[in-house]
CSV table of C-alpha atoms in Angstrom, one decimal:
chain,number,residue,atom,x,y,z
X,638,MET,CA,36.4,25.6,68.7
X,639,LYS,CA,35.0,28.2,66.4
X,640,GLN,CA,31.4,28.0,65.0
X,641,LYS,CA,31.4,27.6,61.3
X,642,PRO,CA,30.7,30.9,59.5
X,643,ASN,CA,27.5,31.4,57.6
X,644,LEU,CA,28.2,31.3,54.0
X,645,LYS,CA,26.9,33.6,51.3
X,646,PHE,CA,24.5,32.1,48.7
X,647,TRP,CA,27.2,32.0,45.8
X,648,GLU,CA,29.7,30.2,48.2
X,649,LEU,CA,27.1,27.5,49.0
X,650,TRP,CA,26.3,27.3,45.1
X,651,ASN,CA,29.8,27.1,44.1
X,652,LEU,CA,30.6,24.3,46.8
X,653,SER,CA,28.0,22.2,44.7
X,654,PHE,CA,28.1,23.5,41.1
X,655,GLY,CA,30.0,21.0,39.9
X,656,PHE,CA,27.5,18.4,41.0
X,657,PHE,CA,25.5,19.7,37.8
X,658,GLY,CA,28.2,18.2,35.3
X,659,VAL,CA,28.5,15.1,37.4
X,660,GLN,CA,24.8,14.6,37.4
X,661,ILE,CA,24.4,14.9,33.6
X,662,ALA,CA,26.9,11.9,33.5
X,663,TYR,CA,24.8,10.1,36.0
X,664,ALA,CA,21.7,10.8,34.3
X,665,LEU,CA,23.1,9.5,31.0
X,666,GLN,CA,24.2,6.6,32.6
X,667,SER,CA,21.1,5.6,34.5
X,668,SER,CA,18.8,6.4,31.7
X,669,ASN,CA,20.6,4.6,28.8
X,670,ILE,CA,22.6,1.7,30.1
X,671,SER,CA,19.7,-0.7,29.8
X,672,ARG,CA,18.7,0.7,26.6
X,673,ILE,CA,22.5,0.5,25.4
X,674,PHE,CA,22.8,-3.2,26.4
X,675,ARG,CA,19.6,-4.2,25.2
X,676,THR,CA,20.6,-2.6,21.9
X,677,LEU,CA,23.8,-4.6,22.2
X,678,GLY,CA,21.8,-7.7,22.4
X,679,ALA,CA,21.2,-8.4,26.2
X,680,ASP,CA,18.1,-10.5,27.4
X,681,PRO,CA,15.7,-8.6,29.4
X,682,HIS,CA,15.6,-11.4,32.1
X,683,ASN,CA,19.6,-10.9,32.6
X,684,LEU,CA,19.3,-7.2,32.2
X,685,SER,CA,19.4,-6.6,36.0
X,686,TYR,CA,22.7,-8.3,36.4
X,687,PHE,CA,24.3,-5.6,34.4
X,688,TRP,CA,23.3,-3.3,37.1
X,689,ILE,CA,25.1,-5.1,39.7
X,690,LEU,CA,28.6,-3.0,38.5
X,691,PRO,CA,27.5,0.6,39.4
X,692,PRO,CA,26.6,0.0,43.0
X,693,LEU,CA,29.3,-2.4,43.5
X,694,MET,CA,31.9,0.1,42.2
X,695,GLY,CA,30.0,2.8,44.4
X,696,ILE,CA,30.2,0.6,47.7
X,697,LEU,CA,34.1,0.0,47.1
X,698,VAL,CA,35.1,3.4,45.9
X,699,GLN,CA,33.1,5.7,48.0
X,700,PRO,CA,34.4,4.6,51.4
X,701,ILE,CA,38.0,4.7,49.9
X,702,VAL,CA,37.6,8.2,48.6
X,703,GLY,CA,36.1,9.4,52.0
X,704,THR,CA,38.9,7.7,54.1
X,705,LEU,CA,41.7,8.8,51.9
X,706,SER,CA,40.3,12.4,51.4
X,707,ASP,CA,40.0,12.6,55.3
X,708,ARG,CA,43.8,12.3,55.3
X,709,THR,CA,44.9,14.3,52.1
X,710,TRP,CA,46.1,17.8,52.5
X,711,THR,CA,47.4,19.4,49.2
X,712,ARG,CA,47.9,22.8,47.8
X,713,PHE,CA,44.8,22.1,45.7
X,714,GLY,CA,42.5,21.0,48.8
X,715,ARG,CA,41.4,18.2,50.3
X,716,ARG,CA,38.4,16.8,48.4
X,717,ILE,CA,38.8,18.6,45.1
X,718,PRO,CA,41.9,16.4,43.8
X,719,TYR,CA,39.5,13.4,44.0
X,720,LEU,CA,36.7,15.2,42.4
X,721,PHE,CA,38.9,16.4,39.4
X,722,ILE,CA,40.6,12.8,38.8
X,723,GLY,CA,37.2,11.3,39.0
X,724,ALA,CA,35.7,13.8,36.4
X,725,ALA,CA,38.7,13.3,33.9
X,726,VAL,CA,38.4,9.7,33.9
X,727,ALA,CA,34.6,9.9,33.7
X,728,VAL,CA,35.1,12.0,30.3
X,729,ALA,CA,37.3,9.6,28.7
X,730,VAL,CA,35.0,6.5,29.5
X,731,MET,CA,31.9,8.4,28.3
X,732,CYS,CA,33.5,8.8,24.9
X,733,LEU,CA,34.1,5.1,24.8
X,734,LEU,CA,31.0,3.3,26.1
X,735,PRO,CA,28.4,4.2,23.5
X,736,ASN,CA,30.6,2.9,20.8
X,737,ALA,CA,30.9,-0.6,22.0
X,738,GLY,CA,28.7,-1.9,19.2
X,739,SER,CA,30.8,-0.1,16.7
X,740,LEU,CA,34.2,-1.6,17.1
X,741,GLY,CA,33.4,-4.8,15.1
X,742,LEU,CA,33.8,-7.1,18.0
X,743,ALA,CA,32.0,-10.3,18.6
X,744,VAL,CA,28.7,-10.1,20.7
X,745,SER,CA,30.4,-11.6,23.7
X,746,SER,CA,33.5,-9.2,23.4
X,747,VAL,CA,31.0,-6.4,23.1
X,748,MET,CA,29.2,-7.2,26.2
X,749,ILE,CA,32.7,-7.6,28.0
X,750,PHE,CA,34.0,-4.2,26.6
X,751,GLY,CA,30.4,-2.7,27.7
X,752,LEU,CA,30.8,-3.9,31.2
X,753,THR,CA,34.3,-2.9,31.7
X,754,MET,CA,33.4,0.7,30.6
X,755,LEU,CA,30.2,0.6,32.8
X,756,MET,CA,32.5,-0.3,35.6
X,757,LEU,CA,35.0,2.4,35.0
X,758,LEU,CA,32.3,5.0,34.4
X,759,ASP,CA,30.6,4.4,37.7
X,760,THR,CA,33.8,4.0,39.4
X,761,SER,CA,34.7,7.7,38.3
X,762,ILE,CA,31.3,9.3,38.7
X,763,ASN,CA,31.3,8.1,42.3
X,764,MET,CA,34.8,9.3,42.8
X,765,ALA,CA,33.8,12.7,41.5
X,766,MET,CA,30.3,12.8,43.1
X,767,GLN,CA,31.5,12.0,46.6
X,768,PRO,CA,33.5,15.0,47.4
X,769,PHE,CA,30.8,17.5,46.8
X,770,LYS,CA,28.9,15.9,49.7
X,771,MET,CA,32.0,16.0,51.9
X,772,LEU,CA,32.6,19.6,51.2
X,773,VAL,CA,29.2,20.5,52.5
X,774,GLY,CA,30.0,18.3,55.6
X,775,ASP,CA,33.4,20.0,56.2
X,776,MET,CA,32.5,23.7,55.5
X,777,VAL,CA,28.8,24.3,56.2
X,778,ASN,CA,27.2,24.8,59.6
X,779,GLU,CA,24.4,23.0,60.9
X,780,GLU,CA,21.9,25.7,60.5
X,781,GLN,CA,22.7,26.2,56.9
X,782,LYS,CA,23.2,22.5,55.8
X,783,ALA,CA,19.6,21.8,54.7
X,784,LYS,CA,20.0,24.8,52.5
X,785,ALA,CA,23.3,23.6,51.1
X,786,TYR,CA,21.8,20.1,50.5
X,787,SER,CA,18.8,21.7,48.6
X,788,ILE,CA,21.1,23.8,46.4
X,789,GLN,CA,23.1,20.5,45.6
X,790,SER,CA,19.4,18.8,45.0
X,791,PHE,CA,18.5,21.6,42.7
X,792,LEU,CA,21.7,21.4,40.8
X,793,CYS,CA,21.4,17.7,40.8
X,794,ASN,CA,18.2,17.8,39.4
X,795,ALA,CA,19.0,20.4,36.8
X,796,GLY,CA,21.9,18.4,35.5
X,797,SER,CA,19.5,15.5,35.3
X,798,VAL,CA,17.1,17.2,33.1
X,799,VAL,CA,19.8,18.3,30.7
X,800,GLY,CA,21.3,14.7,30.6
X,801,PHE,CA,17.9,12.9,30.2
X,802,LEU,CA,16.8,15.2,27.6
X,803,PHE,CA,19.8,15.0,25.4
X,804,PRO,CA,19.0,12.1,23.1
X,805,TYR,CA,15.3,13.2,22.3
X,806,ILE,CA,16.9,16.8,21.6
X,807,PHE,CA,19.5,15.3,19.2
X,808,ALA,CA,17.0,13.0,17.6
X,809,ALA,CA,14.4,16.1,17.1
X,810,VAL,CA,17.1,18.2,15.5
X,811,GLY,CA,18.0,15.6,13.0
X,812,ILE,CA,20.6,13.2,14.7
X,813,ALA,CA,19.6,9.5,13.7
X,814,ASN,CA,17.8,7.6,16.4
X,815,VAL,CA,18.2,4.3,14.6
X,816,ALA,CA,21.3,2.1,13.8
X,817,ALA,CA,22.4,-1.0,12.4
X,818,ALA,CA,21.5,-4.0,14.8
X,819,GLY,CA,23.7,-4.2,17.7
X,820,VAL,CA,24.9,-0.6,17.4
X,821,VAL,CA,24.0,2.4,19.5
X,822,PRO,CA,22.2,5.2,17.8
X,823,PRO,CA,24.1,8.5,17.1
X,824,SER,CA,21.6,10.5,19.1
X,825,VAL,CA,22.8,8.5,22.3
X,826,VAL,CA,26.3,8.6,21.3
X,827,TRP,CA,26.4,12.2,20.8
X,828,SER,CA,24.5,12.8,24.2
X,829,PHE,CA,27.5,11.2,25.9
X,830,TYR,CA,30.0,13.3,24.0
X,831,ILE,CA,28.3,16.7,25.0
X,832,GLY,CA,27.8,15.4,28.5
X,833,ALA,CA,31.5,14.8,28.8
X,834,ALA,CA,32.5,18.2,27.6
X,835,ILE,CA,30.0,19.7,30.3
X,836,LEU,CA,31.4,17.6,33.1
X,837,ILE,CA,35.1,18.5,32.6
X,838,LEU,CA,34.0,22.3,32.3
X,839,CYS,CA,32.1,22.1,35.6
X,840,ALA,CA,35.0,20.4,37.3
X,841,ILE,CA,37.3,22.9,36.1
X,842,TYR,CA,35.0,25.7,37.7
X,843,THR,CA,35.0,24.1,40.8
X,844,VAL,CA,38.7,23.9,41.1
X,845,LEU,CA,38.9,27.7,40.2
X,846,LYS,CA,36.0,28.8,42.5
X,847,VAL,CA,36.2,26.7,45.7
X,848,ARG,CA,39.1,27.3,48.2
X,849,GLU,CA,39.1,24.6,51.0
X,850,TRP,CA,40.3,25.3,54.5
X,851,SER,CA,43.9,24.7,55.5
X,852,PRO,CA,44.3,21.8,58.1
X,853,LYS,CA,45.0,24.6,60.7
X,854,GLU,CA,41.6,26.3,59.7
X,855,TYR,CA,39.6,22.8,59.7
X,856,LEU,CA,40.6,21.9,63.1
X,857,GLU,CA,39.4,25.5,64.4
X,858,TYR,CA,35.8,24.7,63.1
X,859,ASN,CA,35.6,20.9,63.6
X,860,PRO,CA,35.1,19.3,67.2
X,861,VAL,CA,37.1,16.1,66.5
X,862,SER,CA,40.8,16.1,65.2
X,863,GLU,CA,41.2,13.5,62.6
X,864,GLU,CA,44.8,13.5,62.7
X,865,LYS,CA,47.2,10.1,63.5
X,866,GLY,CA,45.7,9.7,67.0
X,867,SER,CA,42.2,9.5,65.9
X,868,LYS,CA,42.2,7.1,63.1
X,869,ALA,CA,39.8,4.2,63.1
X,870,ASP,CA,39.1,1.4,60.7
X,871,TRP,CA,35.8,1.1,59.0
X,872,LEU,CA,34.5,-1.8,61.4
X,873,THR,CA,35.2,0.3,64.5
X,874,LEU,CA,33.3,3.4,63.0
X,875,LEU,CA,30.3,1.2,62.1
X,876,ARG,CA,30.2,0.0,65.6
X,877,ASN,CA,30.3,3.6,67.0
X,878,ALA,CA,27.8,5.0,64.5
X,879,PRO,CA,24.6,6.5,65.9
X,880,THR,CA,21.6,4.8,65.7
X,881,THR,CA,20.0,7.1,63.3
X,882,PHE,CA,22.6,6.2,60.7
X,883,TRP,CA,21.5,2.6,60.7
X,884,LYS,CA,17.7,3.5,60.7
X,885,VAL,CA,18.0,5.9,57.7
X,886,GLY,CA,20.0,3.0,56.2
X,887,LEU,CA,16.8,1.0,56.5
X,888,VAL,CA,14.8,3.5,54.7
X,889,GLN,CA,17.4,3.9,51.9
X,890,PHE,CA,17.4,0.1,51.5
X,891,PHE,CA,13.7,0.3,50.0
X,892,CYS,CA,14.1,3.4,48.4
X,893,TRP,CA,17.1,2.5,46.2
X,894,ALA,CA,15.9,-1.2,45.6
X,895,ALA,CA,12.8,0.6,44.1
X,896,PHE,CA,15.0,3.0,41.9
X,897,LEU,CA,17.1,0.3,40.8
X,898,TYR,CA,14.3,-1.5,39.2
X,899,MET,CA,12.9,1.6,37.6
X,900,TRP,CA,16.2,2.2,35.9
X,901,THR,CA,16.6,-1.3,34.7
X,902,TYR,CA,13.1,-2.1,33.5
X,903,VAL,CA,11.3,1.4,33.0
X,904,VAL,CA,12.3,1.6,29.1
X,905,ASP,CA,10.9,-1.8,28.2
X,906,ALA,CA,7.8,-0.8,30.6
X,907,VAL,CA,7.1,2.2,28.8
X,908,ALA,CA,7.6,0.7,25.3
X,909,GLU,CA,5.5,-2.3,26.4
X,910,THR,CA,2.8,-0.1,28.1
X,911,VAL,CA,2.4,2.8,25.3
X,912,TRP,CA,3.9,1.6,22.2
X,913,ASN,CA,3.2,-2.2,22.7
X,914,SER,CA,6.8,-3.3,21.8
X,915,THR,CA,9.7,-4.6,23.5
X,916,ASP,CA,11.7,-5.5,20.4
X,917,SER,CA,15.0,-3.6,21.1
X,918,ALA,CA,15.7,-3.4,17.3
X,919,SER,CA,12.5,-1.6,16.4
X,920,GLU,CA,12.1,2.1,15.9
X,921,SER,CA,9.2,2.0,18.3
X,922,TYR,CA,11.5,1.0,21.2
X,923,GLN,CA,14.1,3.5,20.3
X,924,ILE,CA,11.3,6.2,20.4
X,925,ALA,CA,10.1,4.8,23.8
X,926,GLY,CA,13.7,5.1,24.9
X,927,ASN,CA,13.8,8.8,23.8
X,928,TRP,CA,10.4,9.5,25.6
X,929,THR,CA,11.5,7.8,28.7
X,930,GLY,CA,14.4,10.2,28.8
X,931,VAL,CA,11.9,12.9,28.7
X,932,LEU,CA,9.8,11.4,31.6
X,933,TYR,CA,12.8,11.3,33.6
X,934,ALA,CA,13.4,15.0,32.9
X,935,ILE,CA,9.9,15.6,34.1
X,936,GLN,CA,10.6,13.6,37.0
X,937,ALA,CA,13.7,15.9,37.7
X,938,VAL,CA,11.5,19.0,37.4
X,939,GLY,CA,8.9,17.7,39.5
X,940,SER,CA,11.9,17.0,42.0
X,941,VAL,CA,13.0,20.5,42.0
X,942,VAL,CA,9.5,22.0,42.6
X,943,TRP,CA,8.8,19.7,45.4
X,944,ALA,CA,12.3,20.3,46.9
X,945,THR,CA,11.1,24.0,47.3
X,946,LEU,CA,8.0,22.8,49.2
X,947,LEU,CA,9.9,20.5,51.4
X,948,PRO,CA,11.2,23.0,54.0
X,949,ARG,CA,7.6,24.2,54.6
X,950,PHE,CA,6.8,20.8,56.3
X,951,LYS,CA,7.0,21.4,59.9
X,952,ASN,CA,7.9,17.8,60.7
X,953,THR,CA,11.0,16.5,58.6
X,954,LYS,CA,10.2,12.9,59.0
X,955,MET,CA,6.5,13.6,57.9
X,956,ALA,CA,7.9,15.4,54.7
X,957,TYR,CA,10.2,12.4,54.0
X,958,ALA,CA,7.4,9.8,54.4
X,959,VAL,CA,4.8,11.6,52.5
X,960,SER,CA,7.3,12.0,49.5
X,961,LEU,CA,8.2,8.4,49.3
X,962,ALA,CA,4.5,7.5,49.5
X,963,LEU,CA,3.9,9.6,46.6
X,964,GLY,CA,6.8,8.2,44.6
X,965,GLY,CA,5.5,4.8,45.3
X,966,ILE,CA,2.0,5.6,43.9
X,967,GLY,CA,3.8,7.1,40.8
X,968,PHE,CA,5.6,3.7,40.2
X,969,ALA,CA,2.5,1.7,40.6
X,970,MET,CA,0.6,3.8,38.1
X,971,ILE,CA,3.1,3.5,35.3
X,972,PRO,CA,1.8,0.0,33.7
X,973,PHE,CA,-2.0,1.4,34.0
X,974,VAL,CA,-1.3,4.7,31.9
X,975,PRO,CA,-1.3,3.6,28.1
X,976,ASP,CA,-1.1,7.3,26.9
X,977,GLN,CA,2.4,8.6,26.5
X,978,TYR,CA,1.6,12.3,27.7
X,979,GLY,CA,-0.5,10.5,30.8
X,980,GLN,CA,3.0,9.0,31.9
X,981,ILE,CA,3.8,12.5,32.9
X,982,VAL,CA,1.6,12.1,36.1
X,983,PRO,CA,3.3,9.1,37.7
X,984,PHE,CA,6.8,10.5,37.0
X,985,LEU,CA,5.9,13.7,38.5
X,986,LEU,CA,5.0,11.7,41.7
X,987,ILE,CA,8.3,9.7,41.5
X,988,GLY,CA,10.0,13.1,41.5
X,989,CYS,CA,8.5,13.9,45.0
X,990,ALA,CA,10.3,10.8,46.3
X,991,TRP,CA,13.5,11.6,44.5
X,992,ALA,CA,13.6,15.1,46.0
X,993,ALA,CA,13.4,13.5,49.6
X,994,MET,CA,16.1,10.9,48.9
X,995,LEU,CA,18.5,13.4,47.6
X,996,ALA,CA,18.3,15.7,50.4
X,997,MET,CA,16.8,14.3,53.5
X,998,PRO,CA,19.1,11.3,54.5
X,999,PHE,CA,22.4,13.4,54.3
X,1000,THR,CA,20.7,16.1,56.4
X,1001,ILE,CA,19.7,13.8,59.0
X,1002,VAL,CA,22.9,11.8,59.2
X,1003,THR,CA,25.2,14.5,59.1
X,1004,ASN,CA,23.5,16.2,61.9
X,1005,ALA,CA,23.6,13.0,63.8
X,1006,LEU,CA,27.3,12.7,63.2
X,1007,GLN,CA,28.3,16.0,64.7
X,1008,GLY,CA,31.2,15.3,67.1
X,1009,TYR,CA,31.8,11.9,65.6
X,1010,GLY,CA,34.8,12.9,63.5
X,1011,HIS,CA,35.6,11.0,60.2
X,1012,MET,CA,33.1,12.7,58.4
X,1013,GLY,CA,34.4,11.9,55.0
X,1014,ALA,CA,34.7,8.2,56.0
X,1015,TYR,CA,31.2,8.0,57.5
X,1016,LEU,CA,29.6,9.5,54.4
X,1017,GLY,CA,31.5,7.0,52.4
X,1018,LEU,CA,30.2,4.1,54.4
X,1019,PHE,CA,26.9,5.6,54.3
X,1020,ASN,CA,26.9,5.4,50.7
X,1021,GLY,CA,26.8,1.8,51.3
X,1022,THR,CA,23.0,2.3,52.1
X,1023,ILE,CA,22.8,3.4,48.4
X,1024,CYS,CA,24.8,0.9,47.0
X,1025,LEU,CA,23.8,-2.4,48.6
X,1026,PRO,CA,20.3,-2.2,48.1
X,1027,GLN,CA,20.9,-1.8,44.4
X,1028,ILE,CA,23.3,-5.0,44.3
X,1029,ILE,CA,20.8,-6.9,46.2
X,1030,ALA,CA,18.1,-5.6,44.0
X,1031,ALA,CA,20.0,-6.4,40.8
X,1032,ILE,CA,20.9,-10.1,41.9
X,1033,CYS,CA,17.2,-10.9,42.6
X,1034,GLY,CA,15.9,-8.7,39.6
X,1035,GLY,CA,15.8,-11.7,37.0
X,1036,THR,CA,14.1,-14.0,39.6
X,1037,ILE,CA,11.4,-11.4,40.5
X,1038,LEU,CA,10.9,-10.6,36.9
X,1039,HIS,CA,10.1,-14.4,36.3
X,1040,TRP,CA,7.7,-14.4,39.4
X,1041,VAL,CA,5.7,-11.7,38.2
X,1042,GLY,CA,5.1,-13.0,34.6
X,1043,GLY,CA,8.2,-11.8,32.9
X,1044,SER,CA,6.4,-8.5,32.4
X,1045,PRO,CA,8.8,-5.3,32.7
X,1046,SER,CA,5.7,-3.3,33.6
X,1047,THR,CA,4.9,-5.3,36.5
X,1048,MET,CA,8.4,-4.5,38.0
X,1049,MET,CA,7.0,-1.0,38.4
X,1050,VAL,CA,4.4,-2.2,40.8
X,1051,VAL,CA,7.1,-3.9,42.8
X,1052,ALA,CA,9.1,-0.8,42.9
X,1053,GLY,CA,6.2,1.0,44.0
X,1054,VAL,CA,5.6,-1.5,47.1
X,1055,LEU,CA,9.2,-1.2,48.0
X,1056,LEU,CA,9.0,2.7,48.1
X,1057,VAL,CA,5.7,2.5,50.3
X,1058,CYS,CA,7.8,0.3,52.7
X,1059,GLY,CA,10.4,3.0,52.9
X,1060,ALA,CA,7.6,5.6,53.6
X,1061,VAL,CA,6.8,3.3,56.6
X,1062,SER,CA,10.5,2.7,57.8
X,1063,VAL,CA,10.8,6.5,58.2
X,1064,GLY,CA,8.8,6.4,61.5
X,1065,PHE,CA,11.5,4.3,63.0
X,1066,ILE,CA,14.0,7.3,62.7
X,1067,ARG,CA,14.8,9.2,65.7
X,1068,THR,CA,16.5,12.8,65.4
X,1069,LYS,CA,17.8,15.2,68.0
X,1070,LYS,CA,14.6,17.1,67.8
X,1071,ASP,CA,12.6,13.9,68.7
């Protein structure tokens, strides 16, 4: 078996560049879905239930895409066909979802239409996103894998900054930030339009620039054949997974539950803490929604900066744990900072956790999976550790909100506690170096 060759920087860059467009779409979804459904008339106590669909689609779609792409060999590549189809569907849905309130439908029909579009959007984003992680697992050697995922993390955060800032920028240049009751503001609608255009251009760039290995080349560089004789069902793969797979999964549980609560409640938390308003029909609420996008962008910038510092830690697990602990402190600070500019500090700290969550779990797990084969299927299954915590957190969100007095701001403290639990759980991980 040949050693995978070292790739030049731009080869590593091209493997992940499409992630920039995918992440713009994901940023628009994560920062605006609660705002959109609140504008359409959703009750805050039911808001977390809308967030069940995205991770549910992820836990269903990602293992399927991983398994099917393991067995797919076409003239266009192995992973790329799934990437392009997912991006194309996402573009169509991004043009429909923000117009849910403009179709003249009854409130119940608007909610059903919005939920259907949300389901399709997350399905397609997951279908487009998963192949980028698999391309790195397929074509990058162990020595360069951390660098490859760091590039992916940088592009992810750069795309996030763009997506998060779109509504604020469009409102600043004069596009209306308010609309009739039950209608999504044009500043948000146009954000989705432009994000869709960038996504399809990035997908086309990836198709043109990346050449995947042929079946023969793939088998020369990978230790386990994934042809017919080595097929295995998901339960068998999970039974045979290394213990590192499960221990990183425990950390993931706390981290993604925490971030689900941020995405669900942070617009209301910022509006409540800074503008003393949670009325979704008010101008101050929509201003808070735009400013939350700015704070998300600041989080992403902080994540990019922190990602450049992570390789300087001699102990990977220490870097992982410290990053999550800083993020937990940031979450807990949000309800206690009534100044809109003061909110920058907690979001910078949250960015530290986000940087670690994007890069370290996949680096640790893909290294542990060397020699196991079925890389795409395993990474698809590992994404269950991202999706399942969000589903559980979404189901419990309304109940927890009631327990903490009905205040969205207090849910940020809950998120902080969860992230600190994730930091503690890092201590259970054992890597090859250990």
